[in-house]
CSV table of N, CA and C and ligand atoms in Angstrom, one decimal:
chain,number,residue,atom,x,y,z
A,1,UNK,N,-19.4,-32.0,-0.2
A,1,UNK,CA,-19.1,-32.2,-1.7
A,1,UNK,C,-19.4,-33.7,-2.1
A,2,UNK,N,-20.2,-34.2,-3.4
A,2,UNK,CA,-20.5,-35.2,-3.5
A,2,UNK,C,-19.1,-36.4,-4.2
A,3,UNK,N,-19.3,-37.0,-4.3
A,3,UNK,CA,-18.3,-38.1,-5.1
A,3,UNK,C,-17.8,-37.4,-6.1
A,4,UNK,N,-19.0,-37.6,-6.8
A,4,UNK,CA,-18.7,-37.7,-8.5
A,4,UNK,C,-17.7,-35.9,-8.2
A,5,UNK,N,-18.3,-34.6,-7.8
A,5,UNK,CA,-17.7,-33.1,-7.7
A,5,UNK,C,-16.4,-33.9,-7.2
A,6,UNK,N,-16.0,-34.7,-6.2
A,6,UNK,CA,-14.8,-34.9,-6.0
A,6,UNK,C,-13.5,-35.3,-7.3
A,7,UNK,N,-14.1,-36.7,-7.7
A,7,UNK,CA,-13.3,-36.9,-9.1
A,7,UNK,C,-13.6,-36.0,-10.3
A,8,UNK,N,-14.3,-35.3,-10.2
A,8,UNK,CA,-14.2,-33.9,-11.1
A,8,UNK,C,-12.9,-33.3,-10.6
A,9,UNK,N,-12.8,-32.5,-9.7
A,9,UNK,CA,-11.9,-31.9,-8.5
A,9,UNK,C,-10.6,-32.1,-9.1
A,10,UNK,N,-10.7,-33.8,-8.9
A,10,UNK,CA,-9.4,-34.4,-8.8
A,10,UNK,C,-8.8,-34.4,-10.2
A,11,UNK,N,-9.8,-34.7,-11.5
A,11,UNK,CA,-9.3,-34.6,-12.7
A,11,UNK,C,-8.7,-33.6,-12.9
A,12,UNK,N,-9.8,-32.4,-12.4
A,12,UNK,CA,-9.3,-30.9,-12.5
A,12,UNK,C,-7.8,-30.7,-12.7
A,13,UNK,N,-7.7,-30.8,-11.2
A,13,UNK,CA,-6.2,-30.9,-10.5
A,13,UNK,C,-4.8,-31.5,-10.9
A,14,UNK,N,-5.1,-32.8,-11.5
A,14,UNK,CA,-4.1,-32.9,-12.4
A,14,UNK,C,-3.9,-32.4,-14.0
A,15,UNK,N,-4.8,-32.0,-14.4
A,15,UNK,CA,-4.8,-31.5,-15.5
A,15,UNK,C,-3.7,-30.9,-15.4
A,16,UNK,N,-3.8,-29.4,-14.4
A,16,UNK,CA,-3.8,-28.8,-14.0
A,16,UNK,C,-1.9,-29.0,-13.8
A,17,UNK,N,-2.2,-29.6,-13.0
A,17,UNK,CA,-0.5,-30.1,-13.2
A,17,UNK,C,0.3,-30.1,-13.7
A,18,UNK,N,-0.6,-31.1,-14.9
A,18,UNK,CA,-0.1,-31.8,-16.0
A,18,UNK,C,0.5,-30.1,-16.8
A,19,UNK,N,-0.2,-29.5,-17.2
A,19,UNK,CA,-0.4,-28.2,-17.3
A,19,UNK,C,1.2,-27.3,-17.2
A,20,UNK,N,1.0,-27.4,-15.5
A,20,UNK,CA,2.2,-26.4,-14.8
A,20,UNK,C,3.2,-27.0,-14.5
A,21,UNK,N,2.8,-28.4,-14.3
A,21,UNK,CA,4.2,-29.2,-14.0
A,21,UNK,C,4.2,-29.3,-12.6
A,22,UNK,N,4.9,-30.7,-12.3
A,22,UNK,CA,4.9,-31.2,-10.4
A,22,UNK,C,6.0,-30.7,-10.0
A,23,UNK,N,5.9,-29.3,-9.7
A,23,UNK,CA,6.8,-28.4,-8.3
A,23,UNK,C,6.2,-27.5,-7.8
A,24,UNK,N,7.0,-27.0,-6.5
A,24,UNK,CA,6.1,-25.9,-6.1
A,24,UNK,C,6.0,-24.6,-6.8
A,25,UNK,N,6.3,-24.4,-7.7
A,25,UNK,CA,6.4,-23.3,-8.4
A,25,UNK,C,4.8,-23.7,-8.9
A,26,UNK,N,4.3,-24.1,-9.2
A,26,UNK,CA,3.5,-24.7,-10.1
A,26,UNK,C,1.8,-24.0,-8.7
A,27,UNK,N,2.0,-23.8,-7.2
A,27,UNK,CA,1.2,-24.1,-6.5
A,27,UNK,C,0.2,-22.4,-6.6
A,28,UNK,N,1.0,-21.7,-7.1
A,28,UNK,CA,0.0,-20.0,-7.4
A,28,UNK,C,-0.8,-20.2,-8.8
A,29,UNK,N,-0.2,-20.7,-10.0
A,29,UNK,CA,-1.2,-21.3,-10.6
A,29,UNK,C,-2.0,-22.0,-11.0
A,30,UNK,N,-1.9,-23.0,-9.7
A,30,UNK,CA,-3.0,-24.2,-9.9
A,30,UNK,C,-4.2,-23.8,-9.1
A,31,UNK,N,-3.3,-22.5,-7.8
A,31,UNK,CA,-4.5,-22.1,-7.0
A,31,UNK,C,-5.5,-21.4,-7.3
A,32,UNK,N,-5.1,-20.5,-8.6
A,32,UNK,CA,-4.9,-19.4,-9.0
A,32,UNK,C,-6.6,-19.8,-10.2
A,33,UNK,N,-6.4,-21.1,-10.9
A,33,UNK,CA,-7.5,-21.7,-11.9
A,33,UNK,C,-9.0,-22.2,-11.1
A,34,UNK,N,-8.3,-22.9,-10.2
A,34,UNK,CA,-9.1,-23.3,-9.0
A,34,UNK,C,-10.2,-22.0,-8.5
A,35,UNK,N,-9.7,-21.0,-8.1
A,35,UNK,CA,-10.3,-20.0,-7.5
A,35,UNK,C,-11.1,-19.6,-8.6
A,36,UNK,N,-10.7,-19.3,-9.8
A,36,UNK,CA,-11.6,-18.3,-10.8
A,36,UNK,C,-12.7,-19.6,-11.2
A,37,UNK,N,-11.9,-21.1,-11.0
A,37,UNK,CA,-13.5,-21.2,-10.9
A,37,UNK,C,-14.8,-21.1,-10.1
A,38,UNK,N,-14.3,-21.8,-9.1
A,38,UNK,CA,-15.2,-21.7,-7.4
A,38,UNK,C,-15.4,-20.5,-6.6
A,39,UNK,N,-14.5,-20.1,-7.0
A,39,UNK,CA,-14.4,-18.5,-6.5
A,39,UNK,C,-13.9,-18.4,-4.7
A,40,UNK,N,-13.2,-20.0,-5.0
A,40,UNK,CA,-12.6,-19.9,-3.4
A,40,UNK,C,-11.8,-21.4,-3.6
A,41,UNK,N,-10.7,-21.9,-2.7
A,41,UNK,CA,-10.2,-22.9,-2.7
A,41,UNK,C,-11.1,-24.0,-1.5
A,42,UNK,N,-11.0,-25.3,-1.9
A,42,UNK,CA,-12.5,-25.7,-1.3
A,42,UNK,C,-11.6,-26.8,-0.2
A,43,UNK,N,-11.8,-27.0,1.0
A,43,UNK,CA,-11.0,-27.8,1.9
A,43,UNK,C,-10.3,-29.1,1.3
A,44,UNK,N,-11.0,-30.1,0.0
A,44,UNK,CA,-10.9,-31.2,-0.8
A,44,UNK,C,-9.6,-30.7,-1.8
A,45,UNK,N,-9.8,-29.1,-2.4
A,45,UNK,CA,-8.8,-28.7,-3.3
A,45,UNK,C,-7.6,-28.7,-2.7
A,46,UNK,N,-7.4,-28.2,-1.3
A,46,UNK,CA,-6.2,-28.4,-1.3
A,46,UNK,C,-5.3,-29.5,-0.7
A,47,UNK,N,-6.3,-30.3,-0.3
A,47,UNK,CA,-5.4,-31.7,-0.1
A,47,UNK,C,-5.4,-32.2,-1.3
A,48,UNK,N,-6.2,-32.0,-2.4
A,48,UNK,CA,-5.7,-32.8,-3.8
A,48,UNK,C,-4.6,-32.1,-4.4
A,49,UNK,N,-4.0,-30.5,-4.3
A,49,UNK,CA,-3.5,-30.4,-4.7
A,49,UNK,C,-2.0,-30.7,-4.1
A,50,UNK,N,-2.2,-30.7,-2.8
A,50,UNK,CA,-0.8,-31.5,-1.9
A,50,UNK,C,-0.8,-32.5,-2.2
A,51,UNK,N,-1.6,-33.6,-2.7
A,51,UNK,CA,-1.1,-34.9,-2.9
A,51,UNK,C,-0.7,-35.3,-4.5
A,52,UNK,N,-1.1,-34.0,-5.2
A,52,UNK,CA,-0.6,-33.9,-6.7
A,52,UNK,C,0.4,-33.8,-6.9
A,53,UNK,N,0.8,-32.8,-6.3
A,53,UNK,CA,2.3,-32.1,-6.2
A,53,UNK,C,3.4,-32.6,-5.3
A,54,UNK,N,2.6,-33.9,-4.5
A,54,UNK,CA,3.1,-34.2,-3.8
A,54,UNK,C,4.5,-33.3,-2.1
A,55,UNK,N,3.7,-32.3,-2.0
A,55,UNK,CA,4.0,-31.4,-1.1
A,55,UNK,C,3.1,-31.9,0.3
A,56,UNK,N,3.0,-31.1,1.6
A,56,UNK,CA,2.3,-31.7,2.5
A,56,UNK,C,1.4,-30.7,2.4
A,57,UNK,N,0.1,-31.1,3.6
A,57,UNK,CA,-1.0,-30.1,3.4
A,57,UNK,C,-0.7,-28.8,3.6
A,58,UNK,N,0.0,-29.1,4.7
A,58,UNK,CA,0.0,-27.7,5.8
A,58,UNK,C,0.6,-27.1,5.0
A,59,UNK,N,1.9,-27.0,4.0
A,59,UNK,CA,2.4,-25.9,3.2
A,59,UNK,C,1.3,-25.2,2.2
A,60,UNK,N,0.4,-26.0,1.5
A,60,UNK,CA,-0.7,-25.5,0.8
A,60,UNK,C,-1.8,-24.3,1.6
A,61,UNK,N,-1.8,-25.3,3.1
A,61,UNK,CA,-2.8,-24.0,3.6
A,61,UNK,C,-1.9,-23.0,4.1
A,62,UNK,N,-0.7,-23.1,4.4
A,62,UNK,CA,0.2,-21.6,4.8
A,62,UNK,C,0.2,-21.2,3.7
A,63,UNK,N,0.2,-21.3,2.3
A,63,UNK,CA,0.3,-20.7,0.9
A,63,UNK,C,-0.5,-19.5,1.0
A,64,UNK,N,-2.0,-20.5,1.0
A,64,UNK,CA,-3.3,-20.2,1.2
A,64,UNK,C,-3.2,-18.8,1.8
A,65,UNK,N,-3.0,-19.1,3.4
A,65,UNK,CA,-3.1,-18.0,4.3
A,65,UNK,C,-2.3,-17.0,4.1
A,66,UNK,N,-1.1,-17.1,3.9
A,66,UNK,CA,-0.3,-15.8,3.3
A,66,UNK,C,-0.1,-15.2,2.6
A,67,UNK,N,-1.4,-15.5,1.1
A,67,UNK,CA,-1.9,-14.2,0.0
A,67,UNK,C,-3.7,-14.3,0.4
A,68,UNK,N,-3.2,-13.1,0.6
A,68,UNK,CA,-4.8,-12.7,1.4
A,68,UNK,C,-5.7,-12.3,0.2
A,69,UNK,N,-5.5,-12.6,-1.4
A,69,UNK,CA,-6.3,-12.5,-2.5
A,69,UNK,C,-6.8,-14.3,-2.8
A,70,UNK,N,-6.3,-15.1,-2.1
A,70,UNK,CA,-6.8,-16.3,-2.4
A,70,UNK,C,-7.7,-16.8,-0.8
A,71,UNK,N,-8.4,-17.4,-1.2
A,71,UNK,CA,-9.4,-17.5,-0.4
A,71,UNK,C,-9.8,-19.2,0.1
A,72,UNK,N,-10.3,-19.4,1.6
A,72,UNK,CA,-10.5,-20.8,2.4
A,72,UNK,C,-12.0,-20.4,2.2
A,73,UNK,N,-12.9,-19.7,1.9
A,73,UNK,CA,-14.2,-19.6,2.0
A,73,UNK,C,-14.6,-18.7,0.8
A,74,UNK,N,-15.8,-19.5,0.5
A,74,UNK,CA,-16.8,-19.4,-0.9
A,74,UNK,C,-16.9,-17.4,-0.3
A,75,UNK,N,-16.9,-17.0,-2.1
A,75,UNK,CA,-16.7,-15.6,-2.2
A,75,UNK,C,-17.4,-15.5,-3.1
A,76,UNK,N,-17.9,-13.6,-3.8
A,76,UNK,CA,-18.4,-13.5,-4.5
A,76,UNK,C,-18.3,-13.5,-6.0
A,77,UNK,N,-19.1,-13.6,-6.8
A,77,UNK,CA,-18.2,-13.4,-8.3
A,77,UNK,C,-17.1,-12.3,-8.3
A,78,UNK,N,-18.0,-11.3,-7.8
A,78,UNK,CA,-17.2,-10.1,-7.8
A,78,UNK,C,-16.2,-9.9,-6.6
A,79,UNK,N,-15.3,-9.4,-6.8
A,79,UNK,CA,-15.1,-8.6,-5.5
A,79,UNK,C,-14.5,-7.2,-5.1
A,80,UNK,N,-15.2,-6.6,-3.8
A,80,UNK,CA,-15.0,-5.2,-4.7
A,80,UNK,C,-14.0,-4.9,-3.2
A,81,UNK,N,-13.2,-4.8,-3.7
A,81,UNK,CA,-11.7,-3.7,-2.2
A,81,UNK,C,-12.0,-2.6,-2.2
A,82,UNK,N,-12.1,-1.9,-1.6
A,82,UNK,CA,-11.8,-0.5,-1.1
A,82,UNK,C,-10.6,-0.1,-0.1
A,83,UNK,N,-9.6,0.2,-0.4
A,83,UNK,CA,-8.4,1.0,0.1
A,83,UNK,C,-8.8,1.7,1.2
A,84,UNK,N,-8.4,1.1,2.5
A,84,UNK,CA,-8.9,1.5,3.9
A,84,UNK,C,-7.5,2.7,4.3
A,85,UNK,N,-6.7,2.5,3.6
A,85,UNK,CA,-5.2,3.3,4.4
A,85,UNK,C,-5.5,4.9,4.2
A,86,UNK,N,-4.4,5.7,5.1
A,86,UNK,CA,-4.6,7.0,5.1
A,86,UNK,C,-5.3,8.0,4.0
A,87,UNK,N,-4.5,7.8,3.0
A,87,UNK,CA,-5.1,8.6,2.2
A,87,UNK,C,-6.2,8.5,1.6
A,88,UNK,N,-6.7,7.5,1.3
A,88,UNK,CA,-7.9,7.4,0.8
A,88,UNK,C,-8.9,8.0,2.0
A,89,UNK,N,-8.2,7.1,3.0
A,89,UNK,CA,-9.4,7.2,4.3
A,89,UNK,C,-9.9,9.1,4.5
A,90,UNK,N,-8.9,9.9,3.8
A,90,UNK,CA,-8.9,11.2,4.1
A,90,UNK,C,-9.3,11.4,3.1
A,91,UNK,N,-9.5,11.2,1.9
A,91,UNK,CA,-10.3,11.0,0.9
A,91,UNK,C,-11.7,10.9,0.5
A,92,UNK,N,-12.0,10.3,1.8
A,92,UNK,CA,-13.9,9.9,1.7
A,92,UNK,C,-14.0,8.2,1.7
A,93,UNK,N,-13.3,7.7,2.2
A,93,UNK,CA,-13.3,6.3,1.9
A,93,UNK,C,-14.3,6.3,3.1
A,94,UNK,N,-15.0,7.1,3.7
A,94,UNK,CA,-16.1,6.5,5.2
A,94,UNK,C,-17.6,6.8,4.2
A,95,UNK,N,-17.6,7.6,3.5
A,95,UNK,CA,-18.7,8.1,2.6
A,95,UNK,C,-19.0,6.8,1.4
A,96,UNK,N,-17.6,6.4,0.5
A,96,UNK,CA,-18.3,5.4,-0.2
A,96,UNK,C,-18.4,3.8,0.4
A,97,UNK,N,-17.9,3.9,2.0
A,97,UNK,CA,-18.3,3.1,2.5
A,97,UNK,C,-20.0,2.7,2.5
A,98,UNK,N,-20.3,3.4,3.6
A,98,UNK,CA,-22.0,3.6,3.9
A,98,UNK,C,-22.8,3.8,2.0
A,99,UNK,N,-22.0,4.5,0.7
A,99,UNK,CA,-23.4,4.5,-0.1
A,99,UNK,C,-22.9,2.8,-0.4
A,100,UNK,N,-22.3,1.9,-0.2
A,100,UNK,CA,-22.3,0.9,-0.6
A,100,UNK,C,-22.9,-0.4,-0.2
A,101,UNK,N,-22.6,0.1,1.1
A,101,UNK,CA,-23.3,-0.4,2.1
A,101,UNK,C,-24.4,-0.8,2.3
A,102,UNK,N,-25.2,0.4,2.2
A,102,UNK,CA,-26.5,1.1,1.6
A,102,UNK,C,-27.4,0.5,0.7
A,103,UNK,N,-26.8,0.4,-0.7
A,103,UNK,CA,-26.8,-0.2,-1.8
A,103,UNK,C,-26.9,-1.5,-1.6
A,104,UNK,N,-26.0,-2.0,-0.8
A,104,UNK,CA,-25.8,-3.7,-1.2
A,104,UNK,C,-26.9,-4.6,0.1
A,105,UNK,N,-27.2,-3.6,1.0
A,105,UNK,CA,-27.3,-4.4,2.4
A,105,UNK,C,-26.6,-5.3,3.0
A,106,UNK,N,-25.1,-5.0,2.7
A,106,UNK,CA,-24.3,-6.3,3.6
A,106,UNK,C,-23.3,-5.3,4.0
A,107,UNK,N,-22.7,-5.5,5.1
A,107,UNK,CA,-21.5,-4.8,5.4
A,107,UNK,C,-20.2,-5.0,4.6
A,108,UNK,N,-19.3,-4.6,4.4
A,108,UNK,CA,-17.2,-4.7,4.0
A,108,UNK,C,-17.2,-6.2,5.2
A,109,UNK,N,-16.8,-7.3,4.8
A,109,UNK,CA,-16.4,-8.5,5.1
A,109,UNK,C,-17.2,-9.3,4.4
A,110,UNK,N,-18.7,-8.8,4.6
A,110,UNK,CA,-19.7,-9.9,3.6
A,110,UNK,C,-19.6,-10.0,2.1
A,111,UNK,N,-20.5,-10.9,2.0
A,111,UNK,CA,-21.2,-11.3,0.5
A,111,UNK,C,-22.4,-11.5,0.5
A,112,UNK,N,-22.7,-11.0,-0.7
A,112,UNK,CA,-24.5,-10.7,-1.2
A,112,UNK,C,-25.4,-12.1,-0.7
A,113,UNK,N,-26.5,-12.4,-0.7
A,113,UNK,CA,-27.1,-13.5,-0.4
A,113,UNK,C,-26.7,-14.4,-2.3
A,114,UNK,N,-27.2,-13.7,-3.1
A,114,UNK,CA,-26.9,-14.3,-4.0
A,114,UNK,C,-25.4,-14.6,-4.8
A,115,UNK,N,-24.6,-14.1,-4.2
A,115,UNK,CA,-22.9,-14.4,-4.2
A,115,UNK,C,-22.5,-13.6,-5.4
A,116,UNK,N,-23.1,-12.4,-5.3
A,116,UNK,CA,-22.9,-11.1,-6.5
A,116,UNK,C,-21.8,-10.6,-6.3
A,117,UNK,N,-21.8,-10.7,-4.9
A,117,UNK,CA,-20.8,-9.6,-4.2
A,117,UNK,C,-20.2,-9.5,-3.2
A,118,UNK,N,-18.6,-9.6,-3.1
A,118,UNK,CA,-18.1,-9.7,-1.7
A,118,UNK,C,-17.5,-8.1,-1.5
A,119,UNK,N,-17.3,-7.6,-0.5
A,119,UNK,CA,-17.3,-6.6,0.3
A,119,UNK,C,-15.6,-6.9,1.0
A,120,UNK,N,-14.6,-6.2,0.6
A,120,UNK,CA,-13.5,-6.5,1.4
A,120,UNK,C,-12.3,-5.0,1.9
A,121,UNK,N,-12.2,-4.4,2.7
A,121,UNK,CA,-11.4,-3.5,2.4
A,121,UNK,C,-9.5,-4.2,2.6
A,122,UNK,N,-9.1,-3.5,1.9
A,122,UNK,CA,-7.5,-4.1,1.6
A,122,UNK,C,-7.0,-2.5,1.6
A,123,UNK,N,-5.4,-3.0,2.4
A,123,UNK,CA,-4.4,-2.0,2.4
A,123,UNK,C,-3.8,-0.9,0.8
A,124,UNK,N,-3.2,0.3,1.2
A,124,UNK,CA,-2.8,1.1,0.0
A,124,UNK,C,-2.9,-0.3,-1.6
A,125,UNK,N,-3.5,0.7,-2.4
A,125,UNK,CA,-4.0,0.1,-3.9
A,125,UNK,C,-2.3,0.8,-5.1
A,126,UNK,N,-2.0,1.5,-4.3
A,126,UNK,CA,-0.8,2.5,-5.2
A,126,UNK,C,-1.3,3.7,-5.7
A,127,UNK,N,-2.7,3.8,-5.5
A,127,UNK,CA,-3.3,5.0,-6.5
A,127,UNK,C,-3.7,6.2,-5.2
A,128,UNK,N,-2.6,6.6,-4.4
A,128,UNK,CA,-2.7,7.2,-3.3
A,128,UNK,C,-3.3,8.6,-3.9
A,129,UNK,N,-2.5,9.0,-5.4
A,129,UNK,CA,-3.0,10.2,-5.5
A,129,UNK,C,-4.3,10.3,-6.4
A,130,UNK,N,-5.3,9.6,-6.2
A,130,UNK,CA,-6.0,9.3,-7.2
A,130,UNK,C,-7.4,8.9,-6.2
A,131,UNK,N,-7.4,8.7,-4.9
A,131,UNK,CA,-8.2,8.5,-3.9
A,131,UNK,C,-9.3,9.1,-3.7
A,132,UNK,N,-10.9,8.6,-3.4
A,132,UNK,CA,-10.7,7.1,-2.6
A,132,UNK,C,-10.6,5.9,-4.0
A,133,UNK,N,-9.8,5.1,-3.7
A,133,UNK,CA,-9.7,3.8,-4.7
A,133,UNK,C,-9.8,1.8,-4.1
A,134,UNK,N,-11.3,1.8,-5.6
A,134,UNK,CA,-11.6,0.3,-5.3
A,134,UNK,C,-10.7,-0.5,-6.6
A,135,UNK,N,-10.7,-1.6,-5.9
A,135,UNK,CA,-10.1,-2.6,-7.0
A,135,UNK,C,-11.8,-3.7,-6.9
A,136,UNK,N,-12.1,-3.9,-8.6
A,136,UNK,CA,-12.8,-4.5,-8.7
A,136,UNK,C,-12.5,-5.6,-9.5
A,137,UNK,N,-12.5,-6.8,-9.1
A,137,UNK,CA,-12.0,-8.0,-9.5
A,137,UNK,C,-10.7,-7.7,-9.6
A,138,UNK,N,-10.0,-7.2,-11.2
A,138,UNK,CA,-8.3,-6.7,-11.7
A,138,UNK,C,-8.4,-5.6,-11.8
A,139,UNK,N,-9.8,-5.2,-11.6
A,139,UNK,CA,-10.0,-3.2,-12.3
A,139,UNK,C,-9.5,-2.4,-11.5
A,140,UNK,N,-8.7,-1.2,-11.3
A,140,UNK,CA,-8.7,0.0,-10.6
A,140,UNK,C,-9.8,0.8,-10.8
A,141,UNK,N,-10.3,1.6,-9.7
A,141,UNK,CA,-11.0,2.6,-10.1
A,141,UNK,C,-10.8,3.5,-9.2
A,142,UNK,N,-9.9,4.7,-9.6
A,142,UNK,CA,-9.8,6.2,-8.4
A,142,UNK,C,-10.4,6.9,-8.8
A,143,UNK,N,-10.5,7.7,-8.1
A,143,UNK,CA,-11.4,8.9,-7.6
A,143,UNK,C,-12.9,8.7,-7.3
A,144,UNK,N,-13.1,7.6,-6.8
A,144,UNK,CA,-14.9,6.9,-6.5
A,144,UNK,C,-15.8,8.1,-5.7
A,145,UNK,N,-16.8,8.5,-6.3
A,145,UNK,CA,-17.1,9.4,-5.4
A,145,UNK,C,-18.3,8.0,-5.0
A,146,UNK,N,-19.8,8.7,-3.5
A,146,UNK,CA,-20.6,7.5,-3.3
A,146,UNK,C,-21.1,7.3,-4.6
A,147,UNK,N,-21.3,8.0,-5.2
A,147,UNK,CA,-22.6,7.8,-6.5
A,147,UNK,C,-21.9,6.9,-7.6
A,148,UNK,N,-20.9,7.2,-7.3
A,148,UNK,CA,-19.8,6.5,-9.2
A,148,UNK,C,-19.6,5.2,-8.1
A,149,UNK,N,-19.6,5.1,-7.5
A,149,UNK,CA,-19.3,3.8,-6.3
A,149,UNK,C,-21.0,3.0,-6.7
A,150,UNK,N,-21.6,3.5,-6.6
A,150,UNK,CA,-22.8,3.0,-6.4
A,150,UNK,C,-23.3,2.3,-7.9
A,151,UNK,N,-22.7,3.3,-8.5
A,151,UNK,CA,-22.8,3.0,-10.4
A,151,UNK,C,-22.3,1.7,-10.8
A,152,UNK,N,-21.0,2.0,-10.1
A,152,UNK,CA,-20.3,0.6,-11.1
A,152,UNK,C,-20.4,-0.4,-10.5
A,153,UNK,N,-21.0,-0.6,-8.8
A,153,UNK,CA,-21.3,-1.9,-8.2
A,153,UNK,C,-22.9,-2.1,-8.6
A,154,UNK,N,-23.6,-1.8,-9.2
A,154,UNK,CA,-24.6,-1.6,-9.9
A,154,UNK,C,-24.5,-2.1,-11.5
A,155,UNK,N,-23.4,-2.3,-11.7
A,155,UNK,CA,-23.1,-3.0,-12.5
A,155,UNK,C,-22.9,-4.0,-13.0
A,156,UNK,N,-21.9,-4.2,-12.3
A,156,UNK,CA,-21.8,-5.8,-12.2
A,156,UNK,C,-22.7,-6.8,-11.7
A,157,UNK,N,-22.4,-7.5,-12.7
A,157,UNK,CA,-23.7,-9.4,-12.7
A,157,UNK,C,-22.7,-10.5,-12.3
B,201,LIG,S1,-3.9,5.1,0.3
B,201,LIG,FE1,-5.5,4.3,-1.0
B,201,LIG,S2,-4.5,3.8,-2.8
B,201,LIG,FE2,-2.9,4.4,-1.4
C-alpha cells in the first residue's frame, strides 16, 4: 500500500470515529464501512483502527476472526453463500454447486480473476424450508434450482 492510500486510510478512519465515536462499540461499524469499501479489511486498517480507538491490535484481529462475514483478504464485489447444512444439502445444494461452479470456473472458497465473485458456503441461512438457499451480498434466495442459480450469478456486475 502506497503512502499517500495510507493517509487516505487514516483520514478514512477517523472520520469514521469521529462518526461512531472512540469505544468499542463503535469497532462493527467502523469495520463494517471499511469493508463495503475494499471489500475486505486491509492489514494497515486494522492497526489504524486500534490506534484510533485506542484498543490493542490483537482485540481488532480476534474481532475480525470471530465474524466470519468480515474479512483479512481482498474478496469479491459480490458474494454469493450457499447453505452447505442438512437440509439444503438434501435439497440439491451438490447440483447448484457444480452449475456454478461450471459457470464461474472457480471453485466455493474462490474469487473470479476479475473480483466479480467470491464463492463461499456458510452454515443454516433460516430458510430451511425453502431450500437449497444462497445469500447474495444481503439478498436471500430459496428454492435455487442449477439454472435460477446460474441466472442470478449471471447477473450480477
Ligand atoms: S439448512 Fe439451508 S437454510 Fe437451513
Amino acid at each position: 500500500m502506497l503512502v499517500l492510500e495510507k493517509h487516505a486510510m487514516t483520514d478514512e478512519i477517523e472520520k469514521l470515529v469521529e462518526k461512531y465515536g472512540k469505544d468499542r462499540s463503535s469497532l462493527m461499524p467502523v469495520l463494517q464501512e471499511i469493508q463495503k469499501k475494499y471489500h475486505y479489511i486491509p492489514e494497515f486498517a486494522q492497526q489504524e483502527i486500534a490506534r484510533v480507538l485506542d484498543i490493542h491490535p490483537v482485540e481488532v484481529y480476534s474481532f475480525i476472526s470471530f465474524y466470519s462475514f468480515i474479512y483479512r483478504q481482498p474478496q469479491g464485489r459480490n458474494i454469493v453463500r450457499l447453505c452447505k447444512t442438512i437440509t439444503c444439502d438434501m435439497a440439491g445444494k451438490d447440483g447448484i454447486v457444480k452449475a456454478i461452479e461450471r459457470e464461474l470456473g472457480i471453485k466455493f472458497g474462490e474469487t473470479t480473476k476479475d473480483k466479480r465473485i467470491t464463492l463461499e458456503f456458510v452454515n443454516c441461512l433460516g430458510m430451511c424450508d425453502q431450500g437449497p438457499a444462497l445469500l447474495i451480498n444481503e439478498r436471500v434466495h430459496p428454492k435455487v434450482t442449477p439454472e435460477t442459480a446460474v441466472q442470478i450469478i449471471n447477473e450480477l456486475r
